Short mmCIF file of C-alpha atoms in Angstrom, two decimals:
data_model
loop_
_atom_site.label_atom_id
_atom_site.label_comp_id
_atom_site.label_asym_id
_atom_site.label_seq_id
_atom_site.Cartn_x
_atom_site.Cartn_y
_atom_site.Cartn_z
CA LEU T 564 135.90 -62.31 68.94
CA ALA T 565 138.83 -62.44 66.55
CA LYS T 566 139.28 -65.74 64.80
CA THR T 567 143.03 -65.40 64.56
CA THR T 568 146.06 -65.40 66.87
CA GLN T 569 149.39 -63.75 66.07
CA PRO T 570 152.52 -62.83 68.01
CA ILE T 571 152.13 -59.39 69.55
CA SER T 572 155.47 -58.10 68.33
CA MET T 573 158.56 -59.00 66.33
CA ASP T 574 161.90 -57.33 65.76
CA SER T 575 164.08 -57.68 62.70
CA TYR T 576 166.96 -55.99 60.92
CA GLU T 577 167.13 -54.46 57.50
CA GLY T 578 167.71 -56.97 54.74
CA GLN T 579 166.42 -59.95 56.67
CA GLU T 580 163.49 -62.14 55.76
CA VAL T 581 160.61 -61.92 58.21
CA ASN T 582 158.02 -64.63 58.72
CA ILE T 583 154.88 -63.90 60.70
CA THR T 584 152.66 -66.84 61.55
CA CYS T 585 148.96 -66.64 62.24
CA SER T 586 146.81 -69.34 63.83
CA HIS T 587 143.22 -69.79 62.72
CA ASN T 588 142.20 -73.15 64.08
CA ASN T 589 138.50 -72.70 63.40
CA ILE T 590 138.78 -71.52 59.81
CA ALA T 591 135.69 -72.37 57.79
CA THR T 592 135.64 -74.06 54.41
CA ASN T 593 134.61 -70.85 52.67
CA ASP T 594 137.09 -68.60 54.47
CA TYR T 595 139.95 -66.86 52.72
CA ILE T 596 143.08 -65.65 54.54
CA THR T 597 144.07 -62.04 54.04
CA TRP T 598 146.96 -60.02 55.41
CA TYR T 599 146.99 -56.27 55.87
CA GLN T 600 149.64 -53.73 56.85
CA GLN T 601 148.84 -50.64 58.87
CA PHE T 602 150.93 -47.56 59.56
CA PRO T 603 149.95 -45.14 62.37
CA SER T 604 146.92 -42.98 61.57
CA GLN T 605 146.32 -44.70 58.24
CA GLY T 606 143.85 -47.28 57.03
CA PRO T 607 145.07 -50.86 56.59
CA ARG T 608 146.68 -51.68 53.26
CA PHE T 609 146.13 -55.02 51.52
CA ILE T 610 149.24 -57.17 51.27
CA ILE T 611 148.19 -60.61 50.09
CA GLN T 612 145.32 -63.08 50.09
CA GLY T 613 145.12 -66.84 49.70
CA TYR T 614 142.97 -69.89 50.16
CA LYS T 615 145.47 -72.74 50.17
CA THR T 616 149.09 -73.68 49.35
CA LYS T 617 151.30 -70.76 48.38
CA VAL T 618 150.61 -67.34 46.97
CA THR T 619 153.28 -64.86 45.94
CA ASN T 620 153.08 -61.28 44.75
CA GLU T 621 155.56 -58.46 44.33
CA VAL T 622 155.76 -57.68 48.04
CA ALA T 623 155.20 -60.93 49.96
CA SER T 624 154.51 -64.63 49.99
CA LEU T 625 151.78 -66.43 51.86
CA PHE T 626 152.19 -70.05 52.90
CA ILE T 627 149.13 -72.05 53.88
CA PRO T 628 149.45 -75.70 54.96
CA ALA T 629 147.00 -78.34 53.85
CA ASP T 630 144.91 -78.17 57.02
CA ARG T 631 144.64 -74.34 56.68
CA LYS T 632 144.74 -73.92 60.45
CA SER T 633 147.61 -71.50 60.17
CA SER T 634 149.32 -69.30 57.64
CA THR T 635 152.67 -67.57 57.36
CA LEU T 636 153.32 -64.21 55.82
CA SER T 637 156.85 -63.94 54.47
CA LEU T 638 158.42 -60.54 53.80
CA PRO T 639 161.71 -60.83 51.91
CA ARG T 640 164.54 -58.41 52.74
CA VAL T 641 162.65 -56.00 54.96
CA SER T 642 163.54 -52.33 55.16
CA LEU T 643 162.93 -49.67 57.80
CA SER T 644 159.75 -48.65 56.00
CA ASP T 645 158.25 -52.08 56.68
CA THR T 646 157.92 -51.16 60.36
CA ALA T 647 154.17 -51.42 60.88
CA VAL T 648 151.41 -53.54 62.37
CA TYR T 649 150.47 -56.61 60.35
CA TYR T 650 147.03 -58.16 60.63
CA CYS T 651 145.87 -61.60 59.56
CA LEU T 652 142.16 -61.98 58.88
CA VAL T 653 139.93 -64.83 57.80
CA GLY T 654 136.55 -64.34 56.22
CA ASP T 655 134.12 -65.54 53.61
CA ILE T 656 133.94 -64.55 49.97
CA LYS T 657 131.99 -61.39 50.72
CA GLY T 658 134.29 -60.28 53.53
CA ASN T 659 131.63 -60.89 56.11
CA ASP T 660 132.47 -61.77 59.68
CA MET T 661 136.06 -60.62 59.35
CA ARG T 662 137.50 -59.59 62.69
CA PHE T 663 140.79 -57.92 63.37
CA GLY T 664 142.92 -59.55 66.01
CA ALA T 665 145.59 -57.71 67.93
CA GLY T 666 148.01 -57.84 65.00
CA THR T 667 151.78 -58.15 65.03
CA ARG T 668 153.85 -55.03 65.53
CA LEU T 669 156.96 -55.46 63.41
CA THR T 670 159.92 -53.24 64.13
CA VAL T 671 162.75 -53.21 61.61
CA LYS T 672 166.03 -51.92 62.95
CA PRO T 673 168.99 -50.57 60.98
CA GLY P 248 144.18 -51.56 43.36
CA ALA P 249 140.80 -50.07 44.09
CA VAL P 250 140.58 -46.77 45.93
CA VAL P 251 138.39 -45.89 48.87
CA SER P 252 138.22 -42.32 50.12
CA GLN P 253 136.93 -40.84 53.34
CA HIS P 254 135.84 -37.33 54.10
CA PRO P 255 136.70 -35.51 56.22
CA SER P 256 140.12 -36.80 57.19
CA ARG P 257 139.98 -34.96 60.46
CA VAL P 258 137.16 -33.30 62.38
CA ILE P 259 136.90 -31.55 65.71
CA CYS P 260 133.48 -30.88 67.15
CA LYS P 261 131.81 -29.81 70.34
CA SER P 262 130.10 -32.28 72.61
CA GLY P 263 126.44 -32.79 71.68
CA THR P 264 126.81 -32.12 67.98
CA SER P 265 126.47 -34.65 65.17
CA VAL P 266 129.20 -35.50 62.72
CA LYS P 267 128.86 -37.19 59.33
CA ILE P 268 131.69 -39.16 57.77
CA GLU P 269 131.56 -40.17 54.12
CA CYS P 270 133.11 -43.26 52.61
CA ARG P 271 133.35 -43.56 48.83
CA SER P 272 134.58 -46.28 46.53
CA LEU P 273 136.10 -44.29 43.69
CA ASP P 274 136.60 -46.83 40.93
CA PHE P 275 134.47 -49.83 41.76
CA GLN P 276 131.01 -50.70 42.96
CA ALA P 277 130.97 -51.68 46.61
CA THR P 278 128.19 -54.07 47.44
CA THR P 279 129.31 -54.20 51.05
CA MET P 280 130.90 -51.55 53.22
CA PHE P 281 132.28 -51.94 56.71
CA TRP P 282 132.83 -49.39 59.44
CA TYR P 283 135.55 -49.77 62.06
CA ARG P 284 136.69 -47.78 65.05
CA GLN P 285 140.24 -47.78 66.33
CA PHE P 286 141.48 -46.35 69.61
CA PRO P 287 145.17 -45.48 70.11
CA LYS P 288 147.49 -48.48 70.21
CA GLN P 289 144.56 -50.85 69.70
CA SER P 290 143.29 -52.97 66.86
CA LEU P 291 140.37 -52.14 64.60
CA MET P 292 136.96 -52.96 65.99
CA LEU P 293 134.17 -53.73 63.55
CA MET P 294 131.15 -51.52 64.23
CA ALA P 295 128.77 -52.45 61.46
CA THR P 296 128.38 -54.01 58.06
CA SER P 297 126.20 -52.39 55.44
CA ASN P 298 124.93 -53.70 52.15
CA GLU P 299 123.70 -51.31 49.49
CA GLY P 300 120.01 -50.62 49.81
CA SER P 301 119.47 -52.43 53.09
CA LYS P 302 119.82 -51.68 56.77
CA ALA P 303 123.20 -52.01 58.38
CA THR P 304 124.01 -54.89 60.68
CA TYR P 305 125.56 -53.64 63.88
CA GLU P 306 127.98 -55.50 66.09
CA GLN P 307 127.03 -56.29 69.64
CA GLY P 308 127.51 -53.30 71.89
CA VAL P 309 127.36 -50.71 69.10
CA GLU P 310 124.37 -48.38 69.46
CA LYS P 311 122.57 -48.16 66.14
CA ASP P 312 120.74 -44.98 67.16
CA LYS P 313 124.01 -43.28 67.96
CA PHE P 314 125.99 -44.45 64.94
CA LEU P 315 123.69 -44.04 61.95
CA ILE P 316 124.84 -45.78 58.80
CA ASN P 317 123.43 -45.17 55.36
CA HIS P 318 124.54 -47.08 52.27
CA ALA P 319 122.34 -45.49 49.64
CA SER P 320 124.41 -46.28 46.59
CA LEU P 321 127.07 -48.70 45.41
CA THR P 322 129.76 -46.06 45.86
CA LEU P 323 128.80 -44.20 49.01
CA SER P 324 128.22 -45.04 52.66
CA THR P 325 127.92 -42.54 55.47
CA LEU P 326 128.42 -42.84 59.21
CA THR P 327 126.78 -40.21 61.39
CA VAL P 328 127.86 -39.97 64.99
CA THR P 329 124.89 -38.37 66.70
CA SER P 330 125.17 -36.29 69.87
CA ALA P 331 128.89 -36.92 70.02
CA HIS P 332 130.68 -37.06 73.36
CA PRO P 333 134.38 -37.06 74.21
CA GLU P 334 134.39 -40.84 74.55
CA ASP P 335 133.43 -41.07 70.87
CA SER P 336 136.76 -39.55 69.95
CA SER P 337 138.51 -42.15 67.85
CA PHE P 338 139.85 -43.07 64.44
CA TYR P 339 137.02 -44.23 62.19
CA ILE P 340 137.88 -46.34 59.17
CA CYS P 341 135.66 -47.67 56.44
CA SER P 342 136.31 -50.46 53.99
CA ALA P 343 134.55 -51.68 50.90
CA SER P 344 134.35 -54.92 49.03
CA GLY P 345 132.59 -55.92 45.87
CA LEU P 346 135.18 -56.63 43.20
CA ALA P 347 134.85 -59.94 41.49
CA GLY P 348 137.22 -62.74 42.39
CA GLY P 349 137.61 -62.60 46.14
CA ASN P 350 136.71 -60.96 49.39
CA GLU P 351 139.48 -58.43 49.47
CA GLN P 352 138.49 -55.37 51.40
CA PHE P 353 139.85 -51.99 50.43
CA PHE P 354 140.25 -49.58 53.29
CA GLY P 355 139.83 -45.86 53.40
CA PRO P 356 142.49 -43.59 54.93
CA GLY P 357 140.47 -43.06 58.10
CA THR P 358 138.85 -40.10 59.83
CA ARG P 359 140.16 -38.74 63.09
CA LEU P 360 137.26 -37.52 65.23
CA THR P 361 137.95 -35.38 68.28
CA VAL P 362 135.02 -34.37 70.46
CA LEU P 363 135.72 -31.54 72.85
#
């Protein structure tokens, strides 16, 4: 059983900021939160990973509140090429017990 | 980032034959490799977890005698689908972890298996 819950789909327009929230109420003390992007017929691609507070890299930001029961992936100024399925996963340091949920299908419109 | 490759990328076989899929970590040592299966329009389903040099741990409902996993080295894991049937047709994806500093998994590009 997946340990995360996300919206099934989201629509946005080019240039907008997109925030995708993931619930993980039963996150364990040793769990990290990782987000992946997947295009059709390709393997998932790592976006960002965090444990607490805020993490930012060149493509996204990850916001994690103090209780760590949820997290929000923020994609600044999306483009058409960001149309994909986004998965939020939680798992321990070795990546064990990581389960994919249904993911969020993001559609970016012109 | 680290690179994981899979071979072949696509395979078509007849029902009853066996198919081997290779997963390689090209520039890092993978202490743990994971195998997933993904049907059209669905999420990835974890099939098994394998640690180098030990037997794979299969998820509930996955037949270990049908999906043979070998993780003989720190850079190679193989999945063999034995006596394949049309219902085994799917997209098989492997991932590897083992870099220091976190549990980031690096995914391969996937293998599309079609059983006729």
